[in-house]
Short mmCIF file of C-alpha atoms and ligand atoms in Angstrom, two decimals:
data_model
loop_
_atom_site.label_atom_id
_atom_site.label_comp_id
_atom_site.label_asym_id
_atom_site.label_seq_id
_atom_site.Cartn_x
_atom_site.Cartn_y
_atom_site.Cartn_z
CA UNK V 28 -49.32 239.15 303.56
CA UNK V 29 -48.12 237.69 300.25
CA UNK V 30 -48.33 234.14 298.89
CA UNK V 31 -45.38 232.25 297.38
CA UNK V 32 -45.83 230.30 294.14
CA UNK V 33 -44.47 227.23 295.90
CA UNK V 34 -43.33 226.69 299.51
CA UNK V 35 -41.27 223.51 299.82
CA UNK V 36 -40.33 224.39 303.41
CA UNK V 37 -43.99 224.08 304.43
CA UNK V 38 -44.04 220.53 303.05
CA UNK V 39 -40.68 219.60 304.58
CA UNK V 40 -41.91 220.69 308.02
CA UNK V 41 -44.57 217.94 307.87
CA UNK V 42 -42.14 215.08 307.10
CA UNK V 43 -38.78 216.23 308.46
CA UNK V 44 -38.06 213.36 310.92
CA UNK V 45 -38.84 210.67 308.31
CA UNK V 46 -36.72 212.39 305.65
CA UNK V 47 -33.74 212.77 307.97
CA UNK V 48 -34.03 209.11 309.08
CA UNK V 49 -34.15 207.96 305.45
CA UNK V 50 -31.06 209.99 304.58
CA UNK V 51 -29.22 208.69 307.64
CA UNK V 52 -30.03 205.11 306.67
CA UNK V 53 -28.41 205.61 303.26
CA UNK V 54 -25.39 207.30 304.81
CA UNK V 55 -24.95 204.43 307.27
CA UNK V 56 -25.18 201.91 304.41
CA UNK V 57 -22.73 203.90 302.21
CA UNK V 58 -24.59 202.38 299.26
CA UNK V 59 -25.08 205.43 297.03
CA UNK V 60 -25.53 204.37 293.40
CA UNK V 61 -28.63 202.33 292.45
CA UNK V 62 -28.88 199.43 294.95
CA UNK V 63 -31.78 198.38 297.18
CA UNK V 64 -33.30 201.84 297.79
CA UNK V 65 -33.53 202.58 294.07
CA UNK V 66 -34.99 199.11 293.44
CA UNK V 67 -37.57 199.69 296.18
CA UNK V 68 -38.57 203.02 294.63
CA UNK V 69 -38.73 201.49 291.15
CA UNK V 70 -41.11 198.79 292.37
CA UNK V 71 -43.25 201.37 294.18
CA UNK V 72 -43.48 203.73 291.19
CA UNK V 73 -44.19 200.84 288.80
CA UNK V 74 -47.10 199.81 291.05
CA UNK V 75 -48.29 203.41 291.49
CA UNK V 76 -48.25 203.88 287.70
CA UNK V 77 -49.82 200.49 286.89
CA UNK V 78 -46.76 199.46 284.84
CA UNK V 79 -44.73 196.26 284.74
CA UNK V 80 -41.37 198.03 284.94
CA UNK V 81 -39.83 201.23 286.27
CA UNK V 82 -36.23 202.33 285.80
CA UNK V 83 -34.81 205.11 287.97
CA UNK V 84 -32.82 207.70 286.04
CA UNK V 85 -30.95 210.94 286.68
CA UNK V 86 -33.71 213.44 285.70
CA UNK V 87 -36.91 213.88 283.75
CA UNK V 88 -34.83 215.20 280.89
CA UNK V 89 -32.71 212.05 280.91
CA UNK V 90 -35.88 209.92 281.10
CA UNK V 91 -36.93 211.39 277.74
CA UNK V 92 -33.45 211.14 276.24
CA UNK V 93 -32.79 207.54 277.32
CA UNK V 94 -36.24 206.47 276.04
CA UNK V 95 -35.43 207.83 272.60
CA UNK V 96 -31.92 206.29 272.70
CA UNK V 97 -33.43 202.94 273.68
CA UNK V 98 -35.82 203.22 270.74
CA UNK V 99 -32.79 203.80 268.46
CA UNK V 100 -33.96 207.25 267.37
CA UNK V 101 -31.25 209.34 265.71
CA UNK V 102 -30.18 211.37 262.68
CA UNK V 103 -32.63 211.23 259.78
CA UNK V 104 -35.56 210.49 262.09
CA UNK V 105 -38.46 212.76 262.98
CA UNK V 106 -40.31 212.94 266.29
CA UNK V 107 -43.69 214.69 266.64
CA UNK V 108 -44.46 216.73 269.75
CA UNK V 109 -46.11 219.89 271.04
CA UNK V 110 -44.55 223.35 270.65
CA UNK V 111 -45.85 224.32 274.11
CA UNK V 112 -43.98 222.56 276.92
CA UNK V 113 -40.85 222.76 279.03
CA UNK V 114 -37.75 222.94 276.81
CA UNK V 115 -36.56 219.40 277.61
CA UNK V 116 -39.35 217.83 275.54
CA UNK V 117 -38.00 219.22 272.27
CA UNK V 118 -34.37 219.64 273.33
CA UNK V 119 -34.00 215.88 273.85
CA UNK V 120 -35.28 215.13 270.35
CA UNK V 121 -32.57 217.34 268.84
CA UNK V 122 -29.92 215.86 271.14
CA UNK V 123 -30.48 212.42 269.60
CA UNK V 124 -29.86 213.96 266.18
CA UNK V 125 -33.51 213.58 265.18
CA UNK V 126 -35.71 216.43 264.03
CA UNK V 127 -38.55 217.78 266.22
CA UNK V 128 -41.81 218.23 264.29
CA UNK V 129 -44.44 220.34 266.03
CA UNK V 130 -48.22 220.03 266.12
CA UNK V 131 -50.36 222.75 267.73
CA UNK V 132 -52.28 222.31 270.99
CA UNK V 133 -55.92 222.18 272.07
CA UNK V 134 -56.87 225.63 273.47
CA UNK V 135 -58.71 224.26 276.50
CA UNK V 136 -56.33 221.57 277.82
CA UNK V 137 -53.10 223.03 276.32
CA UNK V 138 -52.19 219.45 275.31
CA UNK V 139 -51.26 218.31 271.79
CA UNK V 140 -54.24 218.33 269.38
CA UNK V 141 -54.55 214.68 268.22
CA UNK V 142 -56.53 215.52 265.06
CA UNK V 143 -53.51 217.41 263.70
CA UNK V 144 -50.91 214.70 264.32
CA UNK V 145 -51.56 212.52 261.30
CA UNK V 146 -50.89 215.35 258.81
CA UNK V 147 -47.39 215.69 260.34
CA UNK V 148 -46.46 212.01 259.91
CA UNK V 149 -43.89 211.28 257.18
CA UNK V 150 -41.94 208.12 256.32
CA UNK V 151 -39.22 209.43 258.66
CA UNK V 152 -41.46 209.75 261.71
CA UNK V 153 -40.41 207.36 264.48
CA UNK V 154 -42.20 208.54 267.61
CA UNK V 155 -44.76 210.87 269.17
CA UNK V 156 -44.20 212.60 272.50
CA UNK V 157 -47.46 213.77 274.04
CA UNK V 158 -46.92 215.97 277.11
CA UNK V 159 -49.39 215.75 279.99
CA UNK V 160 -49.16 219.45 280.67
CA UNK V 161 -49.86 220.96 284.10
CA UNK V 162 -50.85 217.53 285.47
CA UNK V 163 -53.61 216.55 283.02
CA UNK V 164 -53.18 213.74 280.50
CA UNK V 165 -53.34 214.31 276.76
CA UNK V 166 -56.12 212.67 274.72
CA UNK V 167 -54.32 209.33 274.44
CA UNK V 168 -56.80 207.10 272.54
CA UNK V 169 -56.54 208.90 269.18
CA UNK V 170 -52.78 209.32 269.69
CA UNK V 171 -52.35 205.56 270.24
CA UNK V 172 -54.52 204.84 267.17
CA UNK V 173 -52.39 207.04 264.91
CA UNK V 174 -49.17 205.63 266.39
CA UNK V 175 -50.39 202.06 265.88
CA UNK V 176 -51.39 202.76 262.30
CA UNK V 177 -47.97 204.22 261.41
CA UNK V 178 -45.77 202.06 263.64
CA UNK V 179 -44.63 204.92 265.89
CA UNK V 180 -43.37 204.66 269.45
CA UNK V 181 -45.28 206.73 272.00
CA UNK V 182 -43.19 208.36 274.72
CA UNK V 183 -45.36 210.05 277.35
CA UNK V 184 -43.78 213.15 278.87
CA UNK V 185 -45.40 212.72 282.27
CA UNK V 186 -42.92 214.98 284.09
CA UNK V 187 -45.84 217.02 285.47
CA UNK V 188 -48.30 214.15 285.72
CA UNK V 189 -47.31 211.26 287.99
CA UNK V 190 -50.58 209.70 289.19
CA UNK V 191 -52.74 211.49 286.61
CA UNK V 192 -55.33 209.33 284.84
CA UNK V 193 -57.04 209.07 281.47
CA UNK V 194 -60.13 206.83 281.35
CA UNK V 195 -58.90 205.06 284.47
CA UNK V 196 -55.40 204.49 283.09
CA UNK V 197 -52.40 205.99 284.83
CA UNK V 198 -49.95 208.40 283.22
CA UNK V 199 -47.04 206.44 281.79
CA UNK V 200 -49.00 203.20 281.36
CA UNK V 201 -50.65 204.01 278.03
CA UNK V 202 -47.69 204.66 275.71
CA UNK V 203 -44.54 202.59 275.17
CA UNK V 204 -42.57 204.67 277.69
CA UNK V 205 -43.69 206.98 280.48
CA UNK V 206 -41.21 209.61 281.67
CA UNK V 207 -41.37 211.21 285.11
CA UNK V 208 -39.36 213.98 286.72
CA UNK V 209 -38.55 214.28 290.41
CA UNK V 210 -37.34 217.88 290.10
CA UNK V 211 -38.19 219.48 293.48
CA UNK V 212 -41.10 221.56 292.13
CA UNK V 213 -42.88 218.56 290.61
CA UNK V 214 -45.70 216.90 292.61
CA UNK V 215 -43.28 214.19 293.74
CA UNK V 216 -40.02 216.07 294.18
CA UNK V 217 -36.64 214.76 295.32
CA UNK V 218 -33.92 216.59 297.24
CA UNK V 219 -32.20 217.26 293.93
CA UNK V 220 -32.52 215.90 290.40
CA UNK V 221 -34.07 212.55 289.56
CA UNK V 222 -36.41 210.83 287.15
CA UNK V 223 -38.03 207.52 286.19
CA UNK V 224 -39.07 205.69 283.05
CA UNK V 225 -42.01 203.29 283.33
CA UNK V 226 -43.09 200.78 280.71
CA UNK V 227 -44.81 197.44 280.20
CA UNK V 228 -42.68 195.91 277.47
CA UNK V 229 -40.04 193.53 278.89
CA UNK V 230 -37.58 193.99 276.01
CA UNK V 231 -37.68 197.77 276.16
CA UNK V 232 -37.22 197.68 279.95
CA UNK V 233 -34.19 195.42 279.64
CA UNK V 234 -32.55 197.58 276.93
CA UNK V 235 -33.26 200.79 278.84
CA UNK V 236 -31.66 199.37 282.00
CA UNK V 237 -28.51 198.52 280.06
CA UNK V 238 -28.56 201.95 278.38
CA UNK V 239 -28.60 203.56 281.86
CA UNK V 240 -25.13 202.14 282.59
CA UNK V 241 -23.31 203.15 279.40
CA UNK V 242 -24.93 200.32 277.41
CA UNK V 243 -22.60 197.72 278.94
CA UNK V 244 -23.80 194.16 279.55
CA UNK V 245 -22.03 192.30 280.94
CA UNK V 246 -20.07 195.13 282.56
CA UNK V 247 -17.31 196.45 280.25
CA UNK V 248 -18.80 194.75 277.16
CA UNK V 249 -20.78 197.27 275.10
CA UNK V 250 -23.23 196.36 272.40
CA UNK V 251 -24.82 199.84 272.61
CA UNK V 252 -23.64 203.36 273.47
CA UNK V 253 -25.54 204.48 276.56
CA UNK V 254 -24.63 206.96 279.26
CA UNK V 255 -24.57 207.54 282.99
CA UNK V 256 -28.28 207.99 283.59
CA UNK V 257 -28.38 206.55 287.11
CA UNK V 258 -30.62 207.62 289.99
CA UNK V 259 -28.86 207.73 293.33
CA UNK V 260 -29.93 206.09 296.56
CA UNK V 261 -30.25 209.32 298.58
CA UNK V 262 -32.85 210.62 296.15
CA UNK V 263 -34.67 207.29 296.13
CA UNK V 264 -34.79 207.28 299.94
CA UNK V 265 -36.29 210.79 300.03
CA UNK V 266 -38.78 209.91 297.30
CA UNK V 267 -39.91 206.73 299.08
CA UNK V 268 -40.89 208.82 302.12
CA UNK V 269 -42.73 211.32 299.96
CA UNK V 270 -44.53 208.79 297.76
CA UNK V 271 -46.62 207.72 300.77
CA UNK V 272 -48.00 211.29 300.95
CA UNK V 273 -48.51 211.86 297.23
CA UNK V 274 -52.22 211.04 297.08
CA UNK V 275 -52.98 213.27 300.07
CA UNK V 276 -50.98 216.11 298.46
CA UNK V 277 -52.82 215.57 295.19
CA UNK V 278 -56.11 215.80 297.09
CA UNK V 279 -54.88 219.07 298.59
CA UNK V 280 -54.12 220.46 295.13
CA UNK V 281 -57.54 219.38 293.84
CA UNK V 282 -59.25 220.97 296.86
CA UNK V 283 -57.34 224.20 296.19
CA UNK V 284 -58.41 224.11 292.53
CA UNK V 285 -62.03 223.76 293.65
CA UNK V 286 -61.63 226.65 296.10
CA UNK V 287 -60.27 228.85 293.27
CA UNK V 288 -63.22 227.88 291.08
CA UNK V 289 -65.75 228.72 293.77
CA UNK V 290 -64.18 232.09 294.66
CA UNK V 291 -63.64 233.24 291.07
CA UNK V 292 -67.22 232.28 290.20
CA UNK V 293 -68.60 234.06 293.27
CA UNK V 294 -66.72 237.17 292.16
CA UNK V 295 -68.42 236.94 288.77
CA UNK V 296 -65.25 237.22 286.69
CA UNK V 297 -65.16 233.79 285.03
CA UNK V 298 -65.46 233.76 281.25
CA UNK V 299 -65.26 230.90 278.77
CA UNK V 300 -63.44 231.76 275.60
CA UNK V 301 -60.10 231.24 273.92
CA UNK V 302 -59.05 234.63 272.63
CA UNK V 303 -58.81 237.05 275.53
CA UNK V 304 -57.83 240.19 273.60
CA UNK V 305 -59.90 243.05 275.02
CA UNK V 306 -61.90 240.70 277.28
CA UNK V 307 -62.38 241.43 280.98
CA UNK V 308 -62.35 238.27 283.07
CA UNK V 309 -60.51 235.07 283.80
CA UNK V 310 -60.56 231.71 282.02
CA UNK V 311 -60.08 228.90 284.54
CA UNK V 312 -58.37 225.58 283.78
CA UNK V 313 -60.87 222.95 282.70
CA UNK V 314 -60.76 219.26 283.52
CA UNK V 315 -61.27 217.23 280.35
CA UNK V 316 -63.73 214.31 280.63
CA UNK V 317 -62.55 211.07 282.29
CA UNK V 318 -59.37 212.54 283.73
CA UNK V 319 -57.68 212.62 287.13
CA UNK V 320 -56.00 216.03 287.05
CA UNK V 321 -53.16 216.27 289.58
CA UNK V 322 -52.69 220.06 289.25
CA UNK V 323 -48.95 220.44 289.04
CA UNK V 324 -49.95 223.92 287.97
CA UNK V 325 -53.16 225.97 288.09
CA UNK V 326 -53.02 228.09 284.97
CA UNK V 327 -55.45 230.89 284.20
CA UNK V 328 -55.88 232.85 280.98
CA UNK V 329 -56.30 236.63 280.96
CA UNK V 330 -55.96 239.68 278.73
CA UNK V 331 -53.04 242.05 279.64
CA UNK V 332 -51.22 239.12 281.24
CA UNK V 333 -47.91 240.92 281.70
CA UNK V 334 -49.64 243.79 283.50
CA UNK V 335 -51.34 241.27 285.79
CA UNK V 336 -47.92 239.73 286.53
CA UNK V 337 -46.60 243.09 287.62
CA UNK V 338 -49.73 243.73 289.71
CA UNK V 339 -49.25 240.39 291.51
CA UNK V 340 -45.50 240.91 291.92
CA UNK V 341 -46.22 244.25 293.64
CA UNK V 342 -48.47 242.37 296.07
CA UNK V 343 -45.91 239.56 296.65
CA UNK V 344 -48.21 236.98 295.09
CA UNK V 345 -46.26 234.23 293.36
CA UNK V 346 -46.90 233.67 289.68
CA UNK V 347 -45.06 232.32 286.65
CA UNK V 348 -45.45 232.10 282.90
CA UNK V 349 -45.22 228.50 281.65
CA UNK V 350 -44.11 229.04 278.89
CA UNK V 351 -43.41 232.46 277.34
CA UNK V 352 -41.85 231.27 274.06
CA UNK V 353 -43.19 228.26 272.14
CA UNK V 354 -40.52 225.95 270.69
CA UNK V 355 -41.01 227.05 267.08
CA UNK V 356 -40.08 230.61 268.11
CA UNK V 357 -36.93 229.60 270.06
CA UNK V 358 -33.69 230.87 268.58
CA UNK V 359 -32.03 227.44 268.81
CA UNK V 360 -34.74 225.92 266.60
CA UNK V 361 -34.57 228.60 263.88
CA UNK V 362 -33.06 226.08 261.47
CA UNK V 363 -36.25 223.98 261.65
CA UNK V 364 -37.80 226.65 259.40
CA UNK V 365 -40.91 227.49 261.41
CA UNK V 366 -42.22 231.05 261.69
CA UNK V 367 -44.51 233.11 263.88
CA UNK V 368 -48.13 232.23 263.12
CA UNK V 369 -47.45 228.55 262.44
CA UNK V 370 -48.96 227.45 265.77
CA UNK V 371 -51.46 230.17 266.73
CA UNK V 372 -53.03 228.32 269.68
CA UNK V 373 -49.63 227.84 271.33
CA UNK V 374 -48.72 231.45 270.63
CA UNK V 375 -51.94 232.71 272.26
CA UNK V 376 -51.32 230.45 275.28
CA UNK V 377 -47.79 231.83 275.62
CA UNK V 378 -49.25 235.37 275.57
CA UNK V 379 -52.26 234.92 277.87
CA UNK V 380 -51.59 232.25 280.50
CA UNK V 381 -50.37 232.66 284.06
CA UNK V 382 -49.75 230.05 286.76
CA UNK V 383 -50.81 230.95 290.32
CA UNK V 384 -50.03 229.13 293.62
CA UNK V 385 -51.67 225.68 293.93
CA UNK V 386 -49.35 223.76 296.29
CA UNK V 387 -51.17 221.60 298.88
CA UNK V 388 -50.17 223.54 301.98
CA UNK V 389 -51.92 226.76 300.83
CA UNK V 390 -54.43 228.01 303.40
CA UNK V 391 -57.96 229.27 302.65
CA UNK V 392 -56.82 232.80 303.47
CA UNK V 393 -53.95 232.56 300.99
CA UNK V 394 -56.26 231.35 298.22
CA UNK V 395 -58.68 234.18 299.00
CA UNK V 396 -55.81 236.67 298.85
CA UNK V 397 -54.70 235.42 295.41
CA UNK V 398 -58.26 235.56 294.07
CA UNK V 399 -58.88 239.00 295.59
CA UNK V 400 -55.82 240.46 293.92
CA UNK V 401 -56.68 239.00 290.51
CA UNK V 402 -60.33 240.09 290.76
CA UNK V 403 -59.25 243.64 291.67
CA UNK V 404 -57.12 243.67 288.51
CA UNK V 405 -59.62 242.29 286.01
CA UNK V 406 -62.80 244.01 287.27
C1 PLP Z 25 -39.74 219.26 284.41
C2 PLP Z 25 -40.05 218.79 283.04
C3 PLP Z 25 -39.13 218.04 282.28
C4 PLP Z 25 -37.71 217.82 282.72
O1 PLP Z 25 -37.54 217.26 283.96
P1 PLP Z 25 -36.14 217.49 284.76
O2 PLP Z 25 -36.23 216.51 285.87
O3 PLP Z 25 -36.16 218.90 285.22
O4 PLP Z 25 -35.03 217.21 283.83
C5 PLP Z 25 -39.53 217.55 281.05
N1 PLP Z 25 -40.75 217.80 280.56
C6 PLP Z 25 -41.66 218.54 281.24
C7 PLP Z 25 -43.01 218.76 280.64
C8 PLP Z 25 -41.34 219.06 282.49
O5 PLP Z 25 -42.22 219.80 283.14
#
């Protein structure tokens, strides 16, 4: 039968008339850049994320970049982050002229290990970017403590985590900036690129809004150098329709995660360890205490991961490696001076993890098929 990693057509089929009506409304208005639809989405995402402000931007990548630009981060500065994330997290640091400084991850959650952050702080450090990987928030309390102690800005990379919670607090509302992506494969995906920055601080919100339009305020008078980081009204209109369904879709993802847990456990293949070399079995993703995990991805850990990939490919079962090469091993970051072995937990994750389908429209039969194929491989 086969199971795709993600099936956006299945989701579109459930909301097609509303999406087409929303697009038509924007076309009739001919109001394409920012405007009332973007404002409406900003208010809705601010409320959803328990933040005082939300600013629509052109992508999740630009959300990270504009946050750092608003914070005045540039050459000579250092920004601490994880080596195990989507490239944008580290790429944006370098694009400001600052230097990315990496800290290894926790082997269970795959998020930055807070106890190792302080040793990486220098007098050049300006910010920390925790990533809420796969839809689960990083351990924010110790991160905020260290940031407070050293006067660092905290920029949450919540691209995979809109609506996730840590101790009852929403992703994006804990740090100084929260960055979201509306890339179509994210839990709240647009019909193209889009992003949002949320925050509580009035001054930062005001500066970031000006930065979004080339740093001009009033128009054509520039006290800062910004860029074109605008979100467009068509994307906002699509996102407003989808936001109403986000909690139900999140519930669907959580139900699918529970179904995976039940079936893998019934098959007797679940193991709990961190180094899978030579081990038969599957490590399942774990929910850290006091979290709302929104399962942007469901990522398992296995030995002989690349062989399992091929096995699943042959059976048309969608899978992906997020991410095969940690940042410190990327060619473009060679000049940072890191070497293999510097971040062993990230390196093991890059070697052993595999994402399998988790999207809300999966049927019970599809989940059983994915589990059956993996169990046949590992047994
Ligand atoms: C998707 C993603 C981004 C970038 O978002 P875009 O909208 O694709 O630019 C940044 N960080 C993480 C962790 C992501 O998953």
